[in-house]
Amino acid sequence: MNFETYTERARGFIQSAQTGALAEGHQQFTPEHILKVLLDDPEGLAAGLIQRAGGDARQALAETEQALAALPKVSGGSGQIYLAQPTAKVFETAEKAAKKAGDSFVTVERLLLALAIEKDAKTAKILADAGVTPQSLNAAIEEIRKGRTADSASAE
């Protein structure tokens, strides 16, 4: 996991997700935290991609919020958060997806795609339940990208 190979926007979402996890008193940083911040984005990139892929972004958000509410909370902790194993796998999958697509940097779209692909992450089921498959999401990404690649940290 080399976050230097993530776009500034993707890194910002990851940091927001970590901050959100800490604020909620969660000890583990899970893929659901990432999906939540992507779906909460006022610019609506993730929600737009989900809809283009034939899915329901509102349903995905509702299920993500339910999954996060079910996570155990701790209070008075050291303010430390641990990377859940599925989250590490999501980052690895996002990096592979970016490389396969010819991107030098991992974009928000590839992060969302990894959340749909990685079967160990609850997010894959959440997105599938909302009507999104990795294939339909990848097609939606390719449609908006129109062959462009992410070759800098500010590519988005």
XYZ file of C-alpha atoms in Angstrom:
156
model
C 0.000 0.000 0.000
C 1.676 3.122 -1.209
C -0.629 6.086 -0.724
C 1.733 8.239 -2.777
C 0.277 6.420 -5.802
C -3.255 7.582 -4.958
C -4.707 10.774 -6.395
C -5.091 13.694 -4.004
C -8.853 13.237 -4.120
C -8.650 9.511 -3.300
C -6.258 10.229 -0.402
C -8.668 12.882 0.885
C -11.538 10.396 0.933
C -9.395 7.808 2.735
C -8.405 10.377 5.379
C -12.048 11.438 5.806
C -13.046 7.798 6.228
C -10.387 7.286 8.924
C -11.498 10.447 10.717
C -15.106 9.259 10.550
C -14.178 5.878 11.996
C -12.379 7.539 14.921
C -15.254 9.958 15.493
C -17.673 7.019 15.687
C -15.491 5.247 18.258
C -14.668 2.368 15.919
C -11.390 0.557 16.512
C -11.121 -0.766 12.976
C -10.975 1.126 9.718
C -13.269 -0.880 7.427
C -14.236 -0.743 3.745
C -17.677 0.462 4.867
C -16.078 3.661 6.208
C -14.630 4.315 2.747
C -17.908 3.576 0.958
C -19.768 5.917 3.335
C -17.553 8.925 2.546
C -17.676 8.150 -1.182
C -21.481 8.052 -1.085
C -21.658 11.206 1.071
C -19.560 13.170 -1.448
C -21.476 16.332 -2.407
C -20.068 16.097 -5.942
C -21.784 12.721 -6.242
C -19.113 10.882 -8.247
C -19.653 7.490 -6.563
C -23.436 7.872 -6.476
C -23.421 8.833 -10.157
C -21.289 5.830 -11.096
C -23.542 3.501 -9.115
C -26.582 4.862 -10.935
C -24.845 4.602 -14.326
C -24.056 0.996 -13.434
C -27.760 0.322 -12.853
C -27.640 0.467 -9.070
C -29.401 2.390 -6.326
C -27.002 4.719 -4.481
C -29.557 5.531 -1.752
C -29.980 1.849 -0.934
C -26.195 1.408 -0.859
C -25.874 4.353 1.548
C -28.655 3.052 3.816
C -27.057 -0.422 3.986
C -23.620 1.105 4.580
C -24.964 3.180 7.466
C -26.615 0.060 8.955
C -23.343 -1.879 8.691
C -21.427 0.947 10.379
C -24.021 1.243 13.157
C -23.520 -2.469 13.895
C -19.760 -2.093 14.437
C -18.578 -2.198 18.059
C -17.709 1.164 19.607
C -15.086 1.996 22.200
C -14.796 5.124 24.264
C -11.806 6.642 25.965
C -9.459 4.909 23.563
C -6.070 6.155 22.536
C -7.420 7.661 19.348
C -5.771 4.853 17.456
C -7.435 2.999 14.633
C -6.449 -0.327 13.122
C -6.644 -1.255 9.479
C -9.108 -4.128 9.057
C -7.785 -6.922 6.812
C -10.544 -6.448 4.191
C -9.553 -2.763 3.938
C -5.959 -3.713 3.122
C -7.308 -6.063 0.444
C -9.484 -3.271 -0.990
C -6.416 -1.025 -1.315
C -4.477 -3.852 -2.984
C -7.372 -4.512 -5.395
C -7.688 -0.781 -6.196
C -3.968 -0.611 -7.002
C -4.227 -3.655 -9.288
C -7.336 -2.249 -11.016
C -5.566 1.068 -11.619
C -2.506 -0.646 -13.058
C -4.661 -2.875 -15.283
C -6.477 0.217 -16.609
C -3.172 1.923 -17.414
C -3.456 4.442 -14.570
C -0.295 5.576 -12.786
C -2.405 6.688 -9.812
C -5.320 5.106 -7.949
C -8.439 7.216 -8.487
C -11.698 7.421 -6.566
C -13.342 5.353 -9.321
C -10.841 2.508 -8.871
C -11.340 2.669 -5.110
C -15.108 2.309 -5.604
C -14.526 -0.559 -8.047
C -12.321 -2.332 -5.483
C -15.086 -1.989 -2.877
C -17.385 -3.839 -5.310
C -14.807 -6.488 -6.268
C -13.271 -7.485 -2.928
C -15.418 -10.380 -1.689
C -13.960 -10.238 1.853
C -15.380 -6.738 2.226
C -19.025 -6.252 3.254
C -19.129 -3.470 0.687
C -19.171 -6.002 -2.170
C -22.438 -7.420 -0.807
C -23.848 -3.944 -0.073
C -23.173 -2.833 -3.643
C -24.470 -6.120 -5.104
C -27.676 -5.774 -3.042
C -28.017 -2.250 -4.463
C -27.827 -3.673 -7.995
C -24.157 -3.030 -8.810
C -21.760 -5.628 -10.206
C -18.032 -5.045 -10.661
C -18.580 -5.473 -14.416
C -21.349 -2.868 -14.654
C -19.364 -0.468 -12.474
C -16.228 -0.904 -14.593
C -18.285 -0.248 -17.735
C -19.664 2.958 -16.152
C -16.122 4.056 -15.236
C -14.852 3.416 -18.763
C -17.823 5.350 -20.146
C -17.008 8.490 -18.148
C -13.238 8.118 -18.541
C -13.390 7.799 -22.350
C -9.932 6.228 -22.490
C -8.205 8.857 -20.325
C -5.747 7.612 -17.733
C -4.738 9.036 -14.357
C -1.087 9.951 -14.750
C -0.703 12.465 -11.913
C -1.818 12.927 -8.306
C -4.135 15.715 -9.442
C -5.636 13.743 -12.348
C -9.194 13.992 -10.988
